[in-house]
CSV table of C-alpha atoms and ligand atoms in Angstrom, one decimal:
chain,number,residue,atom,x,y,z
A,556,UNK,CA,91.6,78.9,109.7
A,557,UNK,CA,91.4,82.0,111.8
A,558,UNK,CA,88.4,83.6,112.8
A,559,UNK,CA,87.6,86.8,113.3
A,560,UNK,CA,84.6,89.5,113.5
A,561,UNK,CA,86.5,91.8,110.4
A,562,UNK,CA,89.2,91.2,108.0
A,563,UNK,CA,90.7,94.4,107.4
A,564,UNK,CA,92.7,94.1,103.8
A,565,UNK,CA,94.8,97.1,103.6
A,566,UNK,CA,97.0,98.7,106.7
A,567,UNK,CA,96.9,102.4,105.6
A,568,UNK,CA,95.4,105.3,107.6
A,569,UNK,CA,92.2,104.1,106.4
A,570,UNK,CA,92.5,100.4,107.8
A,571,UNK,CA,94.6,101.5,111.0
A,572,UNK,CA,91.3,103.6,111.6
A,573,UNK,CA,89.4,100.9,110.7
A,574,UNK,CA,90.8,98.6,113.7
A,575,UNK,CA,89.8,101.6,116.3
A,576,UNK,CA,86.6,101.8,114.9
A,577,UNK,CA,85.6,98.3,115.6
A,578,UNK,CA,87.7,98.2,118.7
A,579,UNK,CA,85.5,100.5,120.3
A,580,UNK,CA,82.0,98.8,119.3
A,581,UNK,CA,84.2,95.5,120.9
A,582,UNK,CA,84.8,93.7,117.7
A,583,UNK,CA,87.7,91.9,116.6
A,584,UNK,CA,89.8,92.7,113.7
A,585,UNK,CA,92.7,91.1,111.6
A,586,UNK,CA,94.6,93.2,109.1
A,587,UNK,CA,96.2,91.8,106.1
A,588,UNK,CA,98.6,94.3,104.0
A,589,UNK,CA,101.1,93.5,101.0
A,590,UNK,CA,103.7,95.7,102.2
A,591,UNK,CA,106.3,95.1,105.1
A,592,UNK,CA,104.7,97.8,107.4
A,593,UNK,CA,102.1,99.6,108.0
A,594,UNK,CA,100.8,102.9,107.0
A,595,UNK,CA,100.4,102.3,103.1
A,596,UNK,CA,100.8,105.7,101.0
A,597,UNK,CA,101.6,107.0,104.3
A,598,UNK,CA,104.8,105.3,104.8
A,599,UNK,CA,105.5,104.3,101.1
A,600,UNK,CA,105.0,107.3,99.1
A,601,UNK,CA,105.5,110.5,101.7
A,602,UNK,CA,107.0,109.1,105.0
A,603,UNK,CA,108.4,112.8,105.4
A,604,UNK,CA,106.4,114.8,104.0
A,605,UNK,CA,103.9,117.1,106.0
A,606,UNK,CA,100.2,116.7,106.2
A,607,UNK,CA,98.0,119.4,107.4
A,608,UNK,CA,94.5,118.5,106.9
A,609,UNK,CA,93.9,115.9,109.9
A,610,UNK,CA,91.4,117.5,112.2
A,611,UNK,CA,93.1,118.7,115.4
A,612,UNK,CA,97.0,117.6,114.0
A,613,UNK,CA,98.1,121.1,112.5
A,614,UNK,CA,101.1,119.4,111.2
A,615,UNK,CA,102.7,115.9,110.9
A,616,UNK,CA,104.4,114.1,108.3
A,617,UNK,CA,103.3,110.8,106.8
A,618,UNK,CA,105.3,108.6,109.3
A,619,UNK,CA,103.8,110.6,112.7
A,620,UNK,CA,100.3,109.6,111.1
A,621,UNK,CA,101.1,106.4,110.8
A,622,UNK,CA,102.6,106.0,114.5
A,623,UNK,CA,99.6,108.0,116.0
A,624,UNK,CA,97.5,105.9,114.7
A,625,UNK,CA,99.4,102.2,115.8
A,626,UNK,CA,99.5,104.1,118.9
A,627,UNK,CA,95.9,104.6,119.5
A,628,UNK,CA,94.8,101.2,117.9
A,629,UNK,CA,97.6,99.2,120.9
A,630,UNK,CA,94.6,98.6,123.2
A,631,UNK,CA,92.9,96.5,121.0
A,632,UNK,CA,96.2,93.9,120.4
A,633,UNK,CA,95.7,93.2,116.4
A,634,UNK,CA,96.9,90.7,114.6
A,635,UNK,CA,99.2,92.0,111.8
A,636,UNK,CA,99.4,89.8,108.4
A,637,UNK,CA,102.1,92.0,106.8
A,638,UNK,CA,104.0,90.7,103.3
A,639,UNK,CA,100.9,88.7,102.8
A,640,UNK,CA,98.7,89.4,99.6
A,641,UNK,CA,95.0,88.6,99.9
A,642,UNK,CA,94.5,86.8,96.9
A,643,UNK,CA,91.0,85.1,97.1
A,644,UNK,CA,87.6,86.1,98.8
A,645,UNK,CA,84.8,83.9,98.5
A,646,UNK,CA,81.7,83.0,100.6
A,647,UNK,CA,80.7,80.6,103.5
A,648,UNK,CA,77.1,81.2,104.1
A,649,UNK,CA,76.8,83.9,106.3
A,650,UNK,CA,80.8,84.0,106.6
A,651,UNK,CA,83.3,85.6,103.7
A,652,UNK,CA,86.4,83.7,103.8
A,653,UNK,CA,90.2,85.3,102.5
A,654,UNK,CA,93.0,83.2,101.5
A,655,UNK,CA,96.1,84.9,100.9
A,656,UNK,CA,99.2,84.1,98.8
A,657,UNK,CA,100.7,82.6,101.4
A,658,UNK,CA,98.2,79.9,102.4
A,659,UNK,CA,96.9,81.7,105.1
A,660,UNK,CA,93.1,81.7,105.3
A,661,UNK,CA,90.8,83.5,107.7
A,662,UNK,CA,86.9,84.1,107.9
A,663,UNK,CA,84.6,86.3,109.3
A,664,UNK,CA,81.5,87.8,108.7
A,665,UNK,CA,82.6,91.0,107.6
A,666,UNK,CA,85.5,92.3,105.5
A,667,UNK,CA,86.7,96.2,105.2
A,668,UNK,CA,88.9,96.5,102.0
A,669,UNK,CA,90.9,99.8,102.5
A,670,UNK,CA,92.7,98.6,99.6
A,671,UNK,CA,93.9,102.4,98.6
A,672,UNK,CA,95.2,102.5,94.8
A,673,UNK,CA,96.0,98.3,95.1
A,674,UNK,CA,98.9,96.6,96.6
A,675,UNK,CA,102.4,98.0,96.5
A,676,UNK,CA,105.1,95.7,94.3
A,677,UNK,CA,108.6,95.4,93.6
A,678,UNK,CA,109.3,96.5,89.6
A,679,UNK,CA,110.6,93.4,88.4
A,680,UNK,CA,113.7,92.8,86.6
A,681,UNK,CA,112.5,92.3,82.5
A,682,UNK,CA,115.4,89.9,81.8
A,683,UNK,CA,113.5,86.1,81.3
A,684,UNK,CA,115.8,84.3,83.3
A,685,UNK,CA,114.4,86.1,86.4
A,686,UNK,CA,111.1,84.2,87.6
A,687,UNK,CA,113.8,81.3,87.7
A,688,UNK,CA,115.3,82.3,90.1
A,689,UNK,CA,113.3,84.3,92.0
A,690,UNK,CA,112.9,83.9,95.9
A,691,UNK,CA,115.6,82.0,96.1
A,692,UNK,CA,119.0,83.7,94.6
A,693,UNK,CA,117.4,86.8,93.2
A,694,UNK,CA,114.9,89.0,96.0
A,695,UNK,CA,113.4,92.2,95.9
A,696,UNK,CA,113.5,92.6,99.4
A,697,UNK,CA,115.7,91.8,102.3
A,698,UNK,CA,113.5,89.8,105.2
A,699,UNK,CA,116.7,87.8,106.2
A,700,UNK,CA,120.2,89.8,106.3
A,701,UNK,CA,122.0,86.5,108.0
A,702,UNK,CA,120.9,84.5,104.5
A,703,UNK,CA,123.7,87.0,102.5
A,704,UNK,CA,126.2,86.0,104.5
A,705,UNK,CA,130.0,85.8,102.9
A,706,UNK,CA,128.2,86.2,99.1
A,707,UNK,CA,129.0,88.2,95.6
A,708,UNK,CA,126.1,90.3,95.8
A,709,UNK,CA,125.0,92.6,93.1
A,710,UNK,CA,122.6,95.0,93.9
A,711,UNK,CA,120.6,97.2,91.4
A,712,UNK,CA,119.0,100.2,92.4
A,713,UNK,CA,120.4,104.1,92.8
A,714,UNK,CA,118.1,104.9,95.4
A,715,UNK,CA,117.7,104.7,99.4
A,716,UNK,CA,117.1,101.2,99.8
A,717,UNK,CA,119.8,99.8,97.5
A,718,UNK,CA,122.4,102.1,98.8
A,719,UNK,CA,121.3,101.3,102.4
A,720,UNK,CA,121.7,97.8,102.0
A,721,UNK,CA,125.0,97.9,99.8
A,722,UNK,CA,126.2,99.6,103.0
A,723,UNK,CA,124.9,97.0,105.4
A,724,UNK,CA,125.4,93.6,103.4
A,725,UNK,CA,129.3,95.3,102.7
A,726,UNK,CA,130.3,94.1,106.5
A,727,UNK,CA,130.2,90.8,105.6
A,728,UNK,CA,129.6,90.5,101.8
A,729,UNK,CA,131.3,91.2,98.4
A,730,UNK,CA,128.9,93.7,96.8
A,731,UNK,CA,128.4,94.9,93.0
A,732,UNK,CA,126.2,98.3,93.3
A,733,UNK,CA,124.9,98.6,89.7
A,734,UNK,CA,122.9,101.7,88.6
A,735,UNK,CA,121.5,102.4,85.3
A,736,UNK,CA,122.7,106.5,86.1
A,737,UNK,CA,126.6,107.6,87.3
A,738,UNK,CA,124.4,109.8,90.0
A,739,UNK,CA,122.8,107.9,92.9
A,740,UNK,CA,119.8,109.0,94.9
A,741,UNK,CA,120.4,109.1,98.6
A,742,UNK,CA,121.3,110.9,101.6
A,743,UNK,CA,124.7,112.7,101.4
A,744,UNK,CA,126.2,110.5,104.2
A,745,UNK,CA,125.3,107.3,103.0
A,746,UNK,CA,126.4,108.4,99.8
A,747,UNK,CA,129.9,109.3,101.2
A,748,UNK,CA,130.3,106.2,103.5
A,749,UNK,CA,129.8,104.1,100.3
A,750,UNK,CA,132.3,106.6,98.2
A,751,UNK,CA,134.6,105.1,101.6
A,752,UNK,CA,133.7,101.7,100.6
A,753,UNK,CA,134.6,101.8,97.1
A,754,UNK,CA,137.8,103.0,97.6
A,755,UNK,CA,138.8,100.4,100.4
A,756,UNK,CA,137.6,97.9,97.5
A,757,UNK,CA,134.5,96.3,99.5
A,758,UNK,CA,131.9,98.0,96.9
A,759,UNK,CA,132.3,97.9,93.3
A,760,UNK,CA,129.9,100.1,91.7
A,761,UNK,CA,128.7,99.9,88.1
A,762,UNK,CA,127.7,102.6,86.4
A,763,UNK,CA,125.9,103.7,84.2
A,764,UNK,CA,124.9,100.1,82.7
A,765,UNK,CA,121.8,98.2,83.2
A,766,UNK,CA,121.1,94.1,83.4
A,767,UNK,CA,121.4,91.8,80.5
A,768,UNK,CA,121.3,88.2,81.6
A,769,UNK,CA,121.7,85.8,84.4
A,770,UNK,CA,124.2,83.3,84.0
A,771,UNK,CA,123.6,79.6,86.1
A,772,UNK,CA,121.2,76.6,86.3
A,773,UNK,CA,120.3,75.6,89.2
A,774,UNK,CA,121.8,78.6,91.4
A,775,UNK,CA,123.1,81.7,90.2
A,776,UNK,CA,126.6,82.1,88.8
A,777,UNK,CA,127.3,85.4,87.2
A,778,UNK,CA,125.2,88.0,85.4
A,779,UNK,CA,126.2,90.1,82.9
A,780,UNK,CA,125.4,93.9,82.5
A,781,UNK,CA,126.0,96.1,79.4
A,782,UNK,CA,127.7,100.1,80.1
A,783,UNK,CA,126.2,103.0,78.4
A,784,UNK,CA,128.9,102.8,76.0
A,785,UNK,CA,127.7,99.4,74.3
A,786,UNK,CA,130.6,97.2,76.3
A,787,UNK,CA,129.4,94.3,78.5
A,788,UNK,CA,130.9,92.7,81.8
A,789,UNK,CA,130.8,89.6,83.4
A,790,UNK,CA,130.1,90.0,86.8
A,791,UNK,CA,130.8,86.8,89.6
A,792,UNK,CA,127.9,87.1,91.5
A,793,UNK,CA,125.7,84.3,93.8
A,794,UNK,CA,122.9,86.7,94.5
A,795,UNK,CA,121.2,89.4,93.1
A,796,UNK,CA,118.9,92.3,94.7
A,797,UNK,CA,116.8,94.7,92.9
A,798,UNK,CA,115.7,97.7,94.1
A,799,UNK,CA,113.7,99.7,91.4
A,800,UNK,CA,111.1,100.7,93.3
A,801,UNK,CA,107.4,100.1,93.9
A,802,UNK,CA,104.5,99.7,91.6
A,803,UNK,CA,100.4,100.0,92.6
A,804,UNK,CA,98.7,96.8,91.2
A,805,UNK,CA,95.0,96.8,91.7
A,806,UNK,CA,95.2,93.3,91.5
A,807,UNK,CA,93.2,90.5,92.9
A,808,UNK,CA,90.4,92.7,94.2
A,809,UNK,CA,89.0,93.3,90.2
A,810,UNK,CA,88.2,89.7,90.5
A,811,UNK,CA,85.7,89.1,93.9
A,812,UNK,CA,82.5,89.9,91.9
A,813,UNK,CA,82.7,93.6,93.3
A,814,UNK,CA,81.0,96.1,91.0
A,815,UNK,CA,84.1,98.3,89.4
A,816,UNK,CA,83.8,101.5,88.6
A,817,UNK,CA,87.5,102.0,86.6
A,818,UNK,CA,89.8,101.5,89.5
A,819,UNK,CA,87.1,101.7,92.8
A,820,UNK,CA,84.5,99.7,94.1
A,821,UNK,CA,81.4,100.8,94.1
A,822,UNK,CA,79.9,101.6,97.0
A,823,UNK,CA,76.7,102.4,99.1
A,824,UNK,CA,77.7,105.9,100.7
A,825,UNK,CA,75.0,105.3,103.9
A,826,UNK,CA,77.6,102.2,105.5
A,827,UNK,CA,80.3,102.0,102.4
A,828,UNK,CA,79.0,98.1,101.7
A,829,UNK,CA,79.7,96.9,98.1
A,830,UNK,CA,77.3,95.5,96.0
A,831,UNK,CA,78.0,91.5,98.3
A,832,UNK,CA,76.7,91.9,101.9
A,833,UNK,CA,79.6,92.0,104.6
A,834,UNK,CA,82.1,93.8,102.3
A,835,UNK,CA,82.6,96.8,102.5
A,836,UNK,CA,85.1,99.4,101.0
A,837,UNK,CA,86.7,102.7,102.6
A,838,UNK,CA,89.5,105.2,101.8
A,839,UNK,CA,91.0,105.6,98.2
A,840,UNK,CA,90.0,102.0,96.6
A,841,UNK,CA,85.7,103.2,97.3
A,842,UNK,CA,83.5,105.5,94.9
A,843,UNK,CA,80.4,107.1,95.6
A,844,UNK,CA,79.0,110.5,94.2
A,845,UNK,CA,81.3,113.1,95.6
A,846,UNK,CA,83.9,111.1,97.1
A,847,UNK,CA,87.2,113.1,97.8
A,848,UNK,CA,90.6,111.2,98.1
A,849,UNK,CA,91.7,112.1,101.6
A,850,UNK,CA,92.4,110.6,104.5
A,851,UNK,CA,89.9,112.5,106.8
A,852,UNK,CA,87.1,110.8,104.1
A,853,UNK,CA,88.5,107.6,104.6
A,854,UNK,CA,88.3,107.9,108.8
A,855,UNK,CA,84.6,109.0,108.0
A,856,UNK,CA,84.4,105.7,106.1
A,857,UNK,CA,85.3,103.0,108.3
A,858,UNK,CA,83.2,104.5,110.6
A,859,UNK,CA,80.0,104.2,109.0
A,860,UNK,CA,81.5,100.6,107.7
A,861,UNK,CA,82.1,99.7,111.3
A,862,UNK,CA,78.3,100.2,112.3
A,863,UNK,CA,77.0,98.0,109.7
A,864,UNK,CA,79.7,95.7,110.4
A,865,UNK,CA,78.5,95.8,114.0
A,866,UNK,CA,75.5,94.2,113.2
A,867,UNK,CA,76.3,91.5,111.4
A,868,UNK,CA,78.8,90.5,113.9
A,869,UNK,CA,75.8,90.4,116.8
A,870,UNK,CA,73.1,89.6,114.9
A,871,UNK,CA,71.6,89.8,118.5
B,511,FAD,P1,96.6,103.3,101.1
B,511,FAD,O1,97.3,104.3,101.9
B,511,FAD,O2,96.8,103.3,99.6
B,511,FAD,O3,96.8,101.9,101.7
B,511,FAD,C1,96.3,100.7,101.1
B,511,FAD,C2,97.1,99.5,101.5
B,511,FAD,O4,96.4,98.3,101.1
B,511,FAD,C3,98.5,99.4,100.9
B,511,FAD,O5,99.4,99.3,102.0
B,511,FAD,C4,98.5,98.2,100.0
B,511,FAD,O6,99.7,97.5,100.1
B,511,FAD,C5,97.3,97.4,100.7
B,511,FAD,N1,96.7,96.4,99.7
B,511,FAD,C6,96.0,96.7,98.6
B,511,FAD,N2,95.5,95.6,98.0
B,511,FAD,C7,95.9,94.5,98.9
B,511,FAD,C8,95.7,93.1,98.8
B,511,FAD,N3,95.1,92.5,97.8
B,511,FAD,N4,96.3,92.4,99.8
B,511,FAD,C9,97.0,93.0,100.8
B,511,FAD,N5,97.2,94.3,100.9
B,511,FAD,C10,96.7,95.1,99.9
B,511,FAD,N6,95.8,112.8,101.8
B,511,FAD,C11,95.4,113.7,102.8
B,511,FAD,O7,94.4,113.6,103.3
B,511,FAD,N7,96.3,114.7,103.1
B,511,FAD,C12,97.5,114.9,102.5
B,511,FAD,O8,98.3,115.8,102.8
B,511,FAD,C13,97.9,113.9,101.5
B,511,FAD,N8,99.1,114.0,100.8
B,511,FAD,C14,99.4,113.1,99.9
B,511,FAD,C15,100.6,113.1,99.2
B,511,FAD,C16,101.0,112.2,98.3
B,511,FAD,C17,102.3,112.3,97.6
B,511,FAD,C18,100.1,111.1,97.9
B,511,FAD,C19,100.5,110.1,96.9
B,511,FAD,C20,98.8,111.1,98.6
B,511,FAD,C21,98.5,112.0,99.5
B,511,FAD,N9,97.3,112.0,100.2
B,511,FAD,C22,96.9,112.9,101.1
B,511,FAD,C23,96.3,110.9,99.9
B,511,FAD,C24,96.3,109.8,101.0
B,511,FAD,O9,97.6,109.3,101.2
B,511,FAD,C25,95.4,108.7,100.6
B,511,FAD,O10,94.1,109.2,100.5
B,511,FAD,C26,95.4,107.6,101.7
B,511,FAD,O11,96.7,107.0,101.8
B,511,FAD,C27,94.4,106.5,101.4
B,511,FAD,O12,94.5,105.6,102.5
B,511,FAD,P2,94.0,104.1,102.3
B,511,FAD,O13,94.2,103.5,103.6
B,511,FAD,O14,92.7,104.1,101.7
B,511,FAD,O15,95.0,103.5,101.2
């Protein structure tokens, strides 16, 4: 088990801010967060999209926020826990202790949930023989290009990250791109370079049809998808990847005894502590009379949280 002064659930603005925050009173931090990288609505929702209410930044778009602040929080050498859900909170005498869903557990006297609107997941595929296969021939994310090596891949998606990897998995894969539209979302040259694909025969794009079934027992075979038009096609395929997106899931956080107020925690607006001593909520996921959903709130947040969090750290 790791241990830590604060476990930071949550790496958008809001828990980047928090890390500086306690870096400067000298405490230790760790930072959990259920997405791949950091900057959480940030990065995920508006990576280009310009911001102009950060004091003394006239302009910058979501992804600048999000380097700035990695950049100012580098001194302080955190410990990143990215792809990793925290799934369980519960308490060790003075000490709060996190598991997360993958077995990772870490305690410390203080945790900051910058939580935002929940934890960003893949949309899931609604055919049943999915969960089966999950994880192991069917992903909704790509950690491991070398593992598609020399497959049948069908990928669903018509957005950026399903063209993107139809390009890149097509150097060294057989690739199905199957949309449930004939228009794809994307930029125009990775649009073109897989109209180039197609025609050289190393993309075979479906459209507009959506996912049936999954055909295999142990490993996947083939899956079939039915067109618009009411025909359906058998497809060869070993592996399937499914791009449809994100969705916010509150999730485990409804369950740590926290008092709820519809989607926020409740909390106390002097050092943003919940109603259980040593957690503490900031940024989007807190309410308290007059709270406004911005990122400049949430900065003002952690830093109140930080104080408080101070002193339980050294008691002394
Ligand atoms: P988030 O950015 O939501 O980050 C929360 C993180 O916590 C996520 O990465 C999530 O994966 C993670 N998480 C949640 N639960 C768990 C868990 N159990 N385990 C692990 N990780 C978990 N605000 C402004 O001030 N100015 C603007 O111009 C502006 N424009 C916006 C434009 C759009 C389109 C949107 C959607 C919002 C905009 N906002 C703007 C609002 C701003 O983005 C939010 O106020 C801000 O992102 C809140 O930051 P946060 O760190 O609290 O939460």
């Amino acid at each position: 088990m790791k241990k830590t002064d604060t476990i930071i659930i949550g790496a958008g603005p809001v828990g980047l801010f928090a890390v500086h925050q306690l870096g400067i009173k000298g405490l230790k931090s760790i930072v959990i967060d259920n997405l791949d990288k950091a900057g959480g609505q940030c990065i995920e929702l508006y990576p280009d999209k310009p911001i102009y209410d950060i004091p003394a930044v006239p302009e910058c778009t979501g992804k600048e926020l999000t380097n700035k602040l990695l950049e100012q929080i580098k001194p302080f050498k955190t410990e990143f826990f990215l792809n990793e859900r925290v799934e369980e909170v519960k308490q060790d005498r003075e000490n709060w202790i996190v598991k997360t869903n993958n077995n990772n557990e870490f305690s410390a006297p203080n945790i900051i949930i910058a939580g935002g609107v929940g934890s960003f997941e893949p949309r899931k595929l609604a055919v049943k023989e999915a969960e089966k296969f999950e994880d192991k021939f069917l992903f909704y994310a790509v950690k491991d290009k070398d593992q598609f090596k020399n497959k049948n891949i069908s990928i669903f998606g018509g957005g950026d990250s399903a063209l993107d990897w139809a390009l890149e998995l097509s150097k060294f894969s057989k690739i199905n791109l199957i949309h449930r539209r004939d228009e794809f979302r994307g930029a125009p040259h990775t649009l073109s370079e897989i109209k180039k694909l197609e025609k050289e025969g190393k993309i075979l794009i479906k459209t507009p049809c959506q996912l049936e079934s999954i055909g295999g027992k142990d490993k996947i075979d083939s899956i079939t998808v039915k067109f618009d038009n009411g025909k359906t096609e058998l497809i060869n395929t070993d592996i399937v990847l499914s791009f449809f997106g994100l969705v916010m899931k509150l999730g485990p956080i409804t369950e740590w005894g926290l008092n709820m107020n519809k989607k926020t925690i409740e909390v106390n607006s002097e050092n943003f502590e919940t109603n259980k001593k040593g957690i503490f909520a900031a940024g989007d996921i807190c309410i308290y009379p007059g709270k406004l959903k911005l990122i400049l709130s949430g900065f003002h947040e952690v830093a109140l949280a930080a104080v408080e969090c101070f002193k339980r750290a050294r008691p002394n």
